[in-house]
PDB file of C-alpha atoms and ligand atoms in Angstrom:
ATOM      1  CA  UNK A   1      15.216  21.955 -13.381  1.00 61.00           C
ATOM      2  CA  UNK A   2      11.812  20.976 -11.264  1.00 71.00           C
ATOM      3  CA  UNK A   3       9.301  19.237 -13.136  1.00 69.00           C
ATOM      4  CA  UNK A   4       6.895  20.868 -15.544  1.00 75.00           C
ATOM      5  CA  UNK A   5       3.060  19.950 -14.290  1.00 88.00           C
ATOM      6  CA  UNK A   6       2.550  16.290 -13.857  1.00 93.00           C
ATOM      7  CA  UNK A   7      -0.770  14.683 -13.294  1.00 96.00           C
ATOM      8  CA  UNK A   8      -1.006  11.125 -11.266  1.00 97.00           C
ATOM      9  CA  UNK A   9      -4.241   9.476 -11.901  1.00 98.00           C
ATOM     10  CA  UNK A  10      -5.615   6.357 -10.656  1.00 98.00           C
ATOM     11  CA  UNK A  11      -8.533   4.528 -13.059  1.00 97.00           C
ATOM     12  CA  UNK A  12     -11.171   1.820 -11.311  1.00 97.00           C
ATOM     13  CA  UNK A  13      -8.144   0.786  -9.812  1.00 98.00           C
ATOM     14  CA  UNK A  14      -8.125  -1.660  -7.880  1.00 97.00           C
ATOM     15  CA  UNK A  15      -5.682  -4.374  -6.082  1.00 97.00           C
ATOM     16  CA  UNK A  16      -4.780  -6.042  -3.174  1.00 96.00           C
ATOM     17  CA  UNK A  17      -3.582  -9.412  -1.713  1.00 95.00           C
ATOM     18  CA  UNK A  18      -4.123 -13.433  -2.424  1.00 88.00           C
ATOM     19  CA  UNK A  19      -6.495 -13.472  -0.028  1.00 80.00           C
ATOM     20  CA  UNK A  20      -7.975 -10.443  -0.139  1.00 89.00           C
ATOM     21  CA  UNK A  21      -9.142  -6.896  -2.793  1.00 95.00           C
ATOM     22  CA  UNK A  22      -8.149  -4.262  -1.164  1.00 97.00           C
ATOM     23  CA  UNK A  23      -8.513  -1.578  -3.053  1.00 98.00           C
ATOM     24  CA  UNK A  24     -12.157  -1.755  -4.828  1.00 97.00           C
ATOM     25  CA  UNK A  25     -12.246   0.434  -7.899  1.00 96.00           C
ATOM     26  CA  UNK A  26     -10.497   3.820  -6.603  1.00 98.00           C
ATOM     27  CA  UNK A  27     -10.839   7.067  -9.039  1.00 97.00           C
ATOM     28  CA  UNK A  28      -8.440   9.597  -8.460  1.00 97.00           C
ATOM     29  CA  UNK A  29      -6.902  12.741  -9.805  1.00 97.00           C
ATOM     30  CA  UNK A  30      -3.748  14.611  -8.402  1.00 97.00           C
ATOM     31  CA  UNK A  31      -2.154  17.882  -9.982  1.00 94.00           C
ATOM     32  CA  UNK A  32       1.506  18.975  -9.123  1.00 95.00           C
ATOM     33  CA  UNK A  33       2.250  20.729  -6.838  1.00 95.00           C
ATOM     34  CA  UNK A  34      -0.455  19.586  -4.039  1.00 96.00           C
ATOM     35  CA  UNK A  35       0.005  17.342  -0.901  1.00 97.00           C
ATOM     36  CA  UNK A  36      -2.969  14.708  -0.343  1.00 98.00           C
ATOM     37  CA  UNK A  37      -2.957  13.548   3.207  1.00 98.00           C
ATOM     38  CA  UNK A  38      -4.561  10.141   3.027  1.00 98.00           C
ATOM     39  CA  UNK A  39      -6.519   9.300   6.335  1.00 98.00           C
ATOM     40  CA  UNK A  40      -8.734   6.116   7.350  1.00 97.00           C
ATOM     41  CA  UNK A  41      -8.935   3.906  10.013  1.00 97.00           C
ATOM     42  CA  UNK A  42      -6.651   0.797  10.510  1.00 96.00           C
ATOM     43  CA  UNK A  43      -7.014  -1.349   8.300  1.00 96.00           C
ATOM     44  CA  UNK A  44      -8.681   0.723   5.294  1.00 97.00           C
ATOM     45  CA  UNK A  45      -5.976   0.485   2.655  1.00 97.00           C
ATOM     46  CA  UNK A  46      -3.890   3.452   3.430  1.00 97.00           C
ATOM     47  CA  UNK A  47      -0.437   1.837   2.615  1.00 96.00           C
ATOM     48  CA  UNK A  48      -1.364  -0.674   0.200  1.00 97.00           C
ATOM     49  CA  UNK A  49      -2.878   2.625  -1.616  1.00 98.00           C
ATOM     50  CA  UNK A  50       0.737   3.860  -1.589  1.00 97.00           C
ATOM     51  CA  UNK A  51       2.116   0.557  -2.093  1.00 97.00           C
ATOM     52  CA  UNK A  52       0.199   0.631  -5.544  1.00 98.00           C
ATOM     53  CA  UNK A  53       0.811   3.617  -6.543  1.00 98.00           C
ATOM     54  CA  UNK A  54       4.528   3.396  -6.060  1.00 97.00           C
ATOM     55  CA  UNK A  55       4.163   0.226  -8.259  1.00 97.00           C
ATOM     56  CA  UNK A  56       4.995  -2.510  -5.162  1.00 95.00           C
ATOM     57  CA  UNK A  57       1.836  -3.864  -5.521  1.00 96.00           C
ATOM     58  CA  UNK A  58       0.446  -4.577  -9.253  1.00 95.00           C
ATOM     59  CA  UNK A  59      -3.361  -3.638  -9.857  1.00 96.00           C
ATOM     60  CA  UNK A  60      -5.661  -6.727  -9.993  1.00 95.00           C
ATOM     61  CA  UNK A  61      -7.433  -4.660 -12.473  1.00 96.00           C
ATOM     62  CA  UNK A  62      -7.630  -1.054 -13.507  1.00 97.00           C
ATOM     63  CA  UNK A  63      -4.325   1.748 -13.781  1.00 97.00           C
ATOM     64  CA  UNK A  64      -1.869   4.191 -12.461  1.00 98.00           C
ATOM     65  CA  UNK A  65      -1.182   6.587 -14.618  1.00 97.00           C
ATOM     66  CA  UNK A  66       1.296   8.977 -14.433  1.00 97.00           C
ATOM     67  CA  UNK A  67       1.166  12.100 -17.053  1.00 95.00           C
ATOM     68  CA  UNK A  68      -1.671  10.115 -19.174  1.00 94.00           C
ATOM     69  CA  UNK A  69       0.684   6.490 -19.391  1.00 95.00           C
ATOM     70  CA  UNK A  70       0.166   3.486 -16.997  1.00 97.00           C
ATOM     71  CA  UNK A  71       2.994   2.644 -14.473  1.00 97.00           C
ATOM     72  CA  UNK A  72       3.126  -0.697 -15.586  1.00 96.00           C
ATOM     73  CA  UNK A  73       3.903  -0.018 -19.367  1.00 96.00           C
ATOM     74  CA  UNK A  74       7.405   2.240 -18.424  1.00 94.00           C
ATOM     75  CA  UNK A  75      10.672   0.369 -16.923  1.00 95.00           C
ATOM     76  CA  UNK A  76      11.213  -0.042 -13.297  1.00 93.00           C
ATOM     77  CA  UNK A  77      14.204   2.245 -13.514  1.00 92.00           C
ATOM     78  CA  UNK A  78      11.785   5.054 -14.857  1.00 93.00           C
ATOM     79  CA  UNK A  79       9.233   4.106 -11.804  1.00 95.00           C
ATOM     80  CA  UNK A  80      11.889   4.333  -8.957  1.00 93.00           C
ATOM     81  CA  UNK A  81      13.490   7.220 -10.085  1.00 92.00           C
ATOM     82  CA  UNK A  82       9.882   8.900 -10.339  1.00 96.00           C
ATOM     83  CA  UNK A  83       7.827   7.944  -8.120  1.00 97.00           C
ATOM     84  CA  UNK A  84      10.064   7.940  -4.967  1.00 96.00           C
ATOM     85  CA  UNK A  85       8.373   5.851  -1.616  1.00 95.00           C
ATOM     86  CA  UNK A  86       9.216   6.178   1.990  1.00 93.00           C
ATOM     87  CA  UNK A  87       8.142   3.472   3.296  1.00 90.00           C
ATOM     88  CA  UNK A  88       7.487   3.324   7.615  1.00 84.00           C
ATOM     89  CA  UNK A  89      10.259   2.311   8.608  1.00 82.00           C
ATOM     90  CA  UNK A  90      13.028   2.742   5.760  1.00 81.00           C
ATOM     91  CA  UNK A  91      16.001   0.389   5.802  1.00 82.00           C
ATOM     92  CA  UNK A  92      19.446   2.164   6.936  1.00 82.00           C
ATOM     93  CA  UNK A  93      22.553   0.734   7.992  1.00 86.00           C
ATOM     94  CA  UNK A  94      22.595   2.641  11.563  1.00 87.00           C
ATOM     95  CA  UNK A  95      27.062   3.251  11.184  1.00 91.00           C
ATOM     96  CA  UNK A  96      26.263   5.041   7.600  1.00 92.00           C
ATOM     97  CA  UNK A  97      26.904   9.311   7.060  1.00 94.00           C
ATOM     98  CA  UNK A  98      23.883  10.720   6.412  1.00 95.00           C
ATOM     99  CA  UNK A  99      26.060  11.800   3.394  1.00 95.00           C
ATOM    100  CA  UNK A 100      26.955   8.584   2.315  1.00 93.00           C
ATOM    101  CA  UNK A 101      23.491   7.362   3.032  1.00 93.00           C
ATOM    102  CA  UNK A 102      21.673  10.288   0.571  1.00 93.00           C
ATOM    103  CA  UNK A 103      24.688   9.658  -1.878  1.00 92.00           C
ATOM    104  CA  UNK A 104      24.457   5.994  -2.796  1.00 87.00           C
ATOM    105  CA  UNK A 105      20.945   7.007  -4.394  1.00 78.00           C
ATOM    106  CA  UNK A 106      22.261   9.404  -6.787  1.00 75.00           C
ATOM    107  CA  UNK A 107      24.848   6.378  -8.284  1.00 72.00           C
ATOM    108  CA  UNK A 108      24.345   3.214  -9.949  1.00 65.00           C
ATOM    109  CA  UNK A 109      24.899  -0.261  -8.128  1.00 64.00           C
ATOM    110  CA  UNK A 110      25.032   2.150  -5.151  1.00 65.00           C
ATOM    111  CA  UNK A 111      28.954   2.934  -5.802  1.00 69.00           C
ATOM    112  CA  UNK A 112      29.123   6.373  -3.563  1.00 70.00           C
ATOM    113  CA  UNK A 113      33.424   6.077  -5.258  1.00 72.00           C
ATOM    114  CA  UNK A 114      31.930   6.921  -8.335  1.00 72.00           C
ATOM    115  CA  UNK A 115      30.008   9.882  -6.898  1.00 76.00           C
ATOM    116  CA  UNK A 116      31.614  13.234  -9.607  1.00 82.00           C
ATOM    117  CA  UNK A 117      31.859  16.393  -8.516  1.00 83.00           C
ATOM    118  CA  UNK A 118      29.156  17.562 -10.073  1.00 85.00           C
ATOM    119  CA  UNK A 119      26.378  15.026  -8.082  1.00 86.00           C
ATOM    120  CA  UNK A 120      28.335  15.745  -4.725  1.00 89.00           C
ATOM    121  CA  UNK A 121      27.918  19.532  -4.964  1.00 91.00           C
ATOM    122  CA  UNK A 122      23.981  17.996  -5.558  1.00 91.00           C
ATOM    123  CA  UNK A 123      24.162  16.421  -2.825  1.00 93.00           C
ATOM    124  CA  UNK A 124      25.176  18.795  -0.703  1.00 94.00           C
ATOM    125  CA  UNK A 125      22.679  21.336  -2.022  1.00 93.00           C
ATOM    126  CA  UNK A 126      19.940  19.067  -1.153  1.00 92.00           C
ATOM    127  CA  UNK A 127      21.316  18.149   2.475  1.00 95.00           C
ATOM    128  CA  UNK A 128      21.729  21.982   2.805  1.00 93.00           C
ATOM    129  CA  UNK A 129      17.537  22.360   1.467  1.00 90.00           C
ATOM    130  CA  UNK A 130      16.780  19.700   4.370  1.00 92.00           C
ATOM    131  CA  UNK A 131      18.724  21.645   6.860  1.00 92.00           C
ATOM    132  CA  UNK A 132      21.428  18.409   7.161  1.00 94.00           C
ATOM    133  CA  UNK A 133      24.666  19.666   6.052  1.00 95.00           C
ATOM    134  CA  UNK A 134      25.370  19.790   9.734  1.00 95.00           C
ATOM    135  CA  UNK A 135      24.543  16.550  10.770  1.00 95.00           C
ATOM    136  CA  UNK A 136      25.506  15.315   6.877  1.00 95.00           C
ATOM    137  CA  UNK A 137      29.036  13.307   8.640  1.00 95.00           C
ATOM    138  CA  UNK A 138      26.778  12.300  11.469  1.00 96.00           C
ATOM    139  CA  UNK A 139      25.998   8.530  10.931  1.00 95.00           C
ATOM    140  CA  UNK A 140      22.176   7.238  10.977  1.00 95.00           C
ATOM    141  CA  UNK A 141      22.305   5.829  14.485  1.00 94.00           C
ATOM    142  CA  UNK A 142      23.353   9.082  16.287  1.00 95.00           C
ATOM    143  CA  UNK A 143      20.252  11.307  14.266  1.00 93.00           C
ATOM    144  CA  UNK A 144      17.246  12.836  16.504  1.00 89.00           C
ATOM    145  CA  UNK A 145      13.285  11.251  15.242  1.00 88.00           C
ATOM    146  CA  UNK A 146      13.139  14.376  13.018  1.00 88.00           C
ATOM    147  CA  UNK A 147      17.092  13.780  11.215  1.00 92.00           C
ATOM    148  CA  UNK A 148      16.487  10.664  10.880  1.00 92.00           C
ATOM    149  CA  UNK A 149      13.139  11.378   8.798  1.00 91.00           C
ATOM    150  CA  UNK A 150      14.492  14.474   7.079  1.00 92.00           C
ATOM    151  CA  UNK A 151      17.506  12.250   5.772  1.00 94.00           C
ATOM    152  CA  UNK A 152      14.950   9.446   4.718  1.00 94.00           C
ATOM    153  CA  UNK A 153      13.631  12.738   2.791  1.00 93.00           C
ATOM    154  CA  UNK A 154      16.863  14.173   1.131  1.00 94.00           C
ATOM    155  CA  UNK A 155      17.091  10.843   0.129  1.00 93.00           C
ATOM    156  CA  UNK A 156      14.199   9.887  -1.573  1.00 93.00           C
ATOM    157  CA  UNK A 157      14.520  13.611  -3.681  1.00 93.00           C
ATOM    158  CA  UNK A 158      17.855  13.017  -4.606  1.00 91.00           C
ATOM    159  CA  UNK A 159      16.609  11.680  -7.915  1.00 89.00           C
ATOM    160  CA  UNK A 160      14.390  14.098  -8.515  1.00 91.00           C
ATOM    161  CA  UNK A 161      11.124  12.205  -7.938  1.00 95.00           C
ATOM    162  CA  UNK A 162       8.227  14.330  -9.481  1.00 96.00           C
ATOM    163  CA  UNK A 163       5.619  11.882  -6.917  1.00 97.00           C
ATOM    164  CA  UNK A 164       6.951  11.326  -3.353  1.00 97.00           C
ATOM    165  CA  UNK A 165       4.508   8.849  -1.161  1.00 97.00           C
ATOM    166  CA  UNK A 166       5.566   8.747   2.775  1.00 96.00           C
ATOM    167  CA  UNK A 167       3.920   6.182   4.977  1.00 95.00           C
ATOM    168  CA  UNK A 168       3.402   8.002   8.349  1.00 93.00           C
ATOM    169  CA  UNK A 169       6.188  10.417   7.820  1.00 92.00           C
ATOM    170  CA  UNK A 170       5.526  12.695  11.158  1.00 91.00           C
ATOM    171  CA  UNK A 171       4.332   9.674  13.404  1.00 87.00           C
ATOM    172  CA  UNK A 172       6.808   9.076  16.107  1.00 84.00           C
ATOM    173  CA  UNK A 173       7.703  12.381  16.061  1.00 89.00           C
ATOM    174  CA  UNK A 174       7.643  15.406  18.364  1.00 91.00           C
ATOM    175  CA  UNK A 175       5.866  18.396  17.765  1.00 91.00           C
ATOM    176  CA  UNK A 176       8.359  20.195  16.631  1.00 91.00           C
ATOM    177  CA  UNK A 177      10.068  17.515  14.416  1.00 90.00           C
ATOM    178  CA  UNK A 178       6.296  17.040  13.109  1.00 92.00           C
ATOM    179  CA  UNK A 179       6.303  20.634  11.947  1.00 91.00           C
ATOM    180  CA  UNK A 180      10.076  20.687  10.845  1.00 89.00           C
ATOM    181  CA  UNK A 181       9.244  17.802   8.475  1.00 91.00           C
ATOM    182  CA  UNK A 182       5.706  19.157   7.480  1.00 93.00           C
ATOM    183  CA  UNK A 183       6.996  22.547   6.403  1.00 92.00           C
ATOM    184  CA  UNK A 184      10.215  20.964   4.613  1.00 92.00           C
ATOM    185  CA  UNK A 185       7.671  18.934   2.672  1.00 94.00           C
ATOM    186  CA  UNK A 186       4.929  22.406   2.066  1.00 94.00           C
ATOM    187  CA  UNK A 187       8.098  24.063   1.282  1.00 92.00           C
ATOM    188  CA  UNK A 188       9.431  21.292  -1.449  1.00 92.00           C
ATOM    189  CA  UNK A 189       5.877  21.160  -3.009  1.00 92.00           C
ATOM    190  CA  UNK A 190       6.185  24.575  -4.312  1.00 90.00           C
ATOM    191  CA  UNK A 191       9.978  24.295  -5.177  1.00 92.00           C
ATOM    192  CA  UNK A 192       9.836  21.169  -6.811  1.00 92.00           C
ATOM    193  CA  UNK A 193       6.372  21.097  -8.299  1.00 94.00           C
ATOM    194  CA  UNK A 194       5.793  17.502  -6.473  1.00 95.00           C
ATOM    195  CA  UNK A 195       2.693  15.908  -6.111  1.00 97.00           C
ATOM    196  CA  UNK A 196       3.109  14.518  -2.773  1.00 97.00           C
ATOM    197  CA  UNK A 197       1.104  11.992  -0.932  1.00 98.00           C
ATOM    198  CA  UNK A 198       0.906  11.288   2.684  1.00 97.00           C
ATOM    199  CA  UNK A 199      -0.573   8.713   5.044  1.00 97.00           C
ATOM    200  CA  UNK A 200      -0.726  10.824   8.362  1.00 95.00           C
ATOM    201  CA  UNK A 201      -2.482   9.293  11.805  1.00 92.00           C
ATOM    202  CA  UNK A 202      -3.034  13.029  13.238  1.00 94.00           C
ATOM    203  CA  UNK A 203      -5.792  14.261  11.037  1.00 95.00           C
ATOM    204  CA  UNK A 204      -5.427  17.882  12.617  1.00 95.00           C
ATOM    205  CA  UNK A 205      -2.344  18.471  11.242  1.00 94.00           C
ATOM    206  CA  UNK A 206      -3.259  16.480   7.807  1.00 95.00           C
ATOM    207  CA  UNK A 207      -5.796  19.595   7.851  1.00 96.00           C
ATOM    208  CA  UNK A 208      -3.779  21.788   7.945  1.00 94.00           C
ATOM    209  CA  UNK A 209      -1.010  21.544   5.971  1.00 94.00           C
ATOM    210  CA  UNK A 210      -3.104  19.351   3.125  1.00 97.00           C
ATOM    211  CA  UNK A 211      -4.620  20.911  -0.077  1.00 97.00           C
ATOM    212  CA  UNK A 212      -6.674  18.227  -0.239  1.00 97.00           C
ATOM    213  CA  UNK A 213      -7.335  14.936   2.052  1.00 98.00           C
ATOM    214  CA  UNK A 214      -8.137  11.793   1.191  1.00 98.00           C
ATOM    215  CA  UNK A 215     -10.294   9.315   3.477  1.00 98.00           C
ATOM    216  CA  UNK A 216     -10.490   6.023   3.166  1.00 98.00           C
ATOM    217  CA  UNK A 217     -12.819   3.545   4.039  1.00 98.00           C
ATOM    218  CA  UNK A 218     -12.694  -0.351   3.354  1.00 97.00           C
ATOM    219  CA  UNK A 219     -10.688  -0.104   0.980  1.00 98.00           C
ATOM    220  CA  UNK A 220     -12.948   2.901  -0.820  1.00 98.00           C
ATOM    221  CA  UNK A 221     -12.919   6.454  -1.008  1.00 98.00           C
ATOM    222  CA  UNK A 222     -15.842   8.265   1.357  1.00 98.00           C
ATOM    223  CA  UNK A 223     -14.481  11.609   0.630  1.00 98.00           C
ATOM    224  CA  UNK A 224     -12.208  13.723  -1.224  1.00 97.00           C
ATOM    225  CA  UNK A 225     -11.594  17.293  -1.415  1.00 97.00           C
ATOM    226  CA  UNK A 226     -10.235  20.184   0.909  1.00 97.00           C
ATOM    227  CA  UNK A 227     -10.420  19.184   4.721  1.00 97.00           C
ATOM    228  CA  UNK A 228     -12.815  22.186   5.381  1.00 97.00           C
ATOM    229  CA  UNK A 229     -15.456  19.992   2.592  1.00 97.00           C
ATOM    230  CA  UNK A 230     -14.258  16.208   3.725  1.00 98.00           C
ATOM    231  CA  UNK A 231     -13.204  16.654   8.153  1.00 98.00           C
ATOM    232  CA  UNK A 232     -16.657  16.668   8.683  1.00 98.00           C
ATOM    233  CA  UNK A 233     -18.571  14.820  12.315  1.00 98.00           C
ATOM    234  CA  UNK A 234     -20.595  12.723   9.603  1.00 97.00           C
ATOM    235  CA  UNK A 235     -17.090  11.400   8.304  1.00 98.00           C
ATOM    236  CA  UNK A 236     -15.526  11.155  11.609  1.00 98.00           C
ATOM    237  CA  UNK A 237     -18.286   8.572  12.260  1.00 97.00           C
ATOM    238  CA  UNK A 238     -18.276   7.057   8.840  1.00 97.00           C
ATOM    239  CA  UNK A 239     -14.617   6.643   8.808  1.00 97.00           C
ATOM    240  CA  UNK A 240     -13.209   5.997  12.404  1.00 97.00           C
ATOM    241  CA  UNK A 241     -17.042   5.280  14.431  1.00 96.00           C
ATOM    242  CA  UNK A 242     -16.801   8.200  16.379  1.00 96.00           C
ATOM    243  CA  UNK A 243     -18.377  10.787  17.476  1.00 97.00           C
ATOM    244  CA  UNK A 244     -16.563  13.854  17.048  1.00 97.00           C
ATOM    245  CA  UNK A 245     -17.099  18.101  16.759  1.00 97.00           C
ATOM    246  CA  UNK A 246     -15.160  19.656  14.174  1.00 98.00           C
ATOM    247  CA  UNK A 247     -14.402  22.753  15.214  1.00 97.00           C
ATOM    248  CA  UNK A 248     -12.573  25.473  13.743  1.00 96.00           C
ATOM    249  CA  UNK A 249      -8.758  25.172  14.379  1.00 95.00           C
ATOM    250  CA  UNK A 250      -8.266  29.627  16.001  1.00 95.00           C
ATOM    251  CA  UNK A 251      -4.969  29.437  14.326  1.00 94.00           C
ATOM    252  CA  UNK A 252      -5.026  27.884  10.834  1.00 93.00           C
ATOM    253  CA  UNK A 253      -8.460  28.509  10.050  1.00 95.00           C
ATOM    254  CA  UNK A 254      -8.549  24.411   9.132  1.00 96.00           C
ATOM    255  CA  UNK A 255     -11.223  21.924  10.776  1.00 97.00           C
ATOM    256  CA  UNK A 256      -9.806  20.758  14.188  1.00 97.00           C
ATOM    257  CA  UNK A 257     -11.670  17.226  15.138  1.00 97.00           C
ATOM    258  CA  UNK A 258     -12.850  16.922  19.144  1.00 97.00           C
ATOM    259  CA  UNK A 259     -13.064  12.869  19.097  1.00 96.00           C
ATOM    260  CA  UNK A 260     -15.633  12.820  21.884  1.00 97.00           C
ATOM    261  CA  UNK A 261     -16.426   8.524  21.995  1.00 96.00           C
ATOM    262  CA  UNK A 262     -16.554   5.592  20.487  1.00 95.00           C
ATOM    263  CA  UNK A 263     -19.947   5.084  18.449  1.00 95.00           C
ATOM    264  CA  UNK A 264     -21.514   1.922  18.938  1.00 82.00           C
ATOM    265  CA  UNK A 265     -20.807  -0.593  16.338  1.00 67.00           C
ATOM    266  CA  UNK A 266     -23.354  -1.247  13.541  1.00 57.00           C
TER     267      UNK A 266
HETATM  268  P1  LIG B 301      -3.807   0.568   6.184  1.00 94.54           P
HETATM  269  O1  LIG B 301      -2.620   1.394   5.472  1.00 94.54           O
HETATM  270  O2  LIG B 301      -5.061   1.584   5.973  1.00 94.54           O
HETATM  271  O3  LIG B 301      -3.723   0.560   8.423  1.00 94.54           O
HETATM  272  P2  LIG B 301      -3.540  -1.419   5.286  1.00 94.54           P
HETATM  273  O4  LIG B 301      -3.388  -0.767   3.545  1.00 94.54           O
HETATM  274  O5  LIG B 301      -1.739  -1.819   5.334  1.00 94.54           O
HETATM  275  O6  LIG B 301      -4.493  -0.350   5.955  1.00 94.54           O
HETATM  276  O7  LIG B 301      -4.068  -2.600   4.777  1.00 94.54           O
HETATM  277  C1  LIG B 301      -5.394  -3.565   4.335  1.00 94.54           C
HETATM  278  C2  LIG B 301      -5.845  -4.535   4.841  1.00 94.54           C
HETATM  279  O8  LIG B 301      -5.000  -5.371   3.611  1.00 94.54           O
HETATM  280  C3  LIG B 301      -5.822  -5.450   6.076  1.00 94.54           C
HETATM  281  O9  LIG B 301      -6.787  -5.977   6.542  1.00 94.54           O
HETATM  282  C4  LIG B 301      -4.327  -5.611   6.395  1.00 94.54           C
HETATM  283  O10 LIG B 301      -4.665  -7.065   6.966  1.00 94.54           O
HETATM  284  C5  LIG B 301      -4.231  -6.187   4.495  1.00 94.54           C
HETATM  285  N1  LIG B 301      -3.173  -6.728   4.296  1.00 94.54           N
HETATM  286  C6  LIG B 301      -1.816  -5.422   4.205  1.00 94.54           C
HETATM  287  N2  LIG B 301      -0.927  -6.058   4.291  1.00 94.54           N
HETATM  288  C7  LIG B 301      -0.938  -7.371   3.905  1.00 94.54           C
HETATM  289  C8  LIG B 301       0.374  -8.061   3.349  1.00 94.54           C
HETATM  290  N3  LIG B 301       1.073  -8.719   3.007  1.00 94.54           N
HETATM  291  N4  LIG B 301      -0.629  -9.622   2.711  1.00 94.54           N
HETATM  292  C9  LIG B 301      -2.072  -9.366   3.178  1.00 94.54           C
HETATM  293  N5  LIG B 301      -2.650  -8.968   3.622  1.00 94.54           N
HETATM  294  C10 LIG B 301      -2.227  -7.311   4.091  1.00 94.54           C
END
């Protein structure tokens, strides 16, 4: 039922806004069943990269390729179905129930009166998978931060996308809810063989759960690889302008960043 090996790539990708080129000549190749954490200083282009991968922004040159095809050549509907994008502040009516909010994405025109028994079962299974069965009749306004984020993830998954892009999915959640969201994403990547990219501010969390870490600096890739290869004192200095020690996380054995001080601006 879920996808066989998909591939998301960026080829000489440049993109930005009318006044400014933000992303400069990026090369990426991301395989299915993986989580990539995107890290970098404020303004380094992380959100712009996600928006370009989701075709919310058109590249000024180069291309985003999904399974060998430029996404600019596939229909808008297919892009929406195959590449789910969860923005930092997704819009949701606070009076809508979790069930209705998630179901709405599974039918055309958001008309949930047309939800077939089969789709209803699929939505129920998805809510169950995201730990939302008990919350399904609560309204969005009644949810805790963690439940709300899991509802947004469930809604993004309803079309069974190949790619899930998340902009800061754990920011503003407490530790328990951060882990809840991270554990959900980690099991989904295996179960659904998805390509997951997430902008993460917490470097230690990123190092723990991501298969690959991509560091952006001024719209370019500063480093790309396993956390242990790229989360280094020199990359922390380059990317964040900080002096940092990097030690081993005693539990996960992944790199753990101890920021010491800001470096003098070069
Ligand atoms: P990050 O997510 O790493 O903080 P962004 O991708 O949001 O970085 O921003 C990168 C650059 O693009 C910044 O200089 C920012 O001011 C600019 N930018 C972001 N969004 C817009 C926009 N909608 N219009 C014009 N410039 C933008």
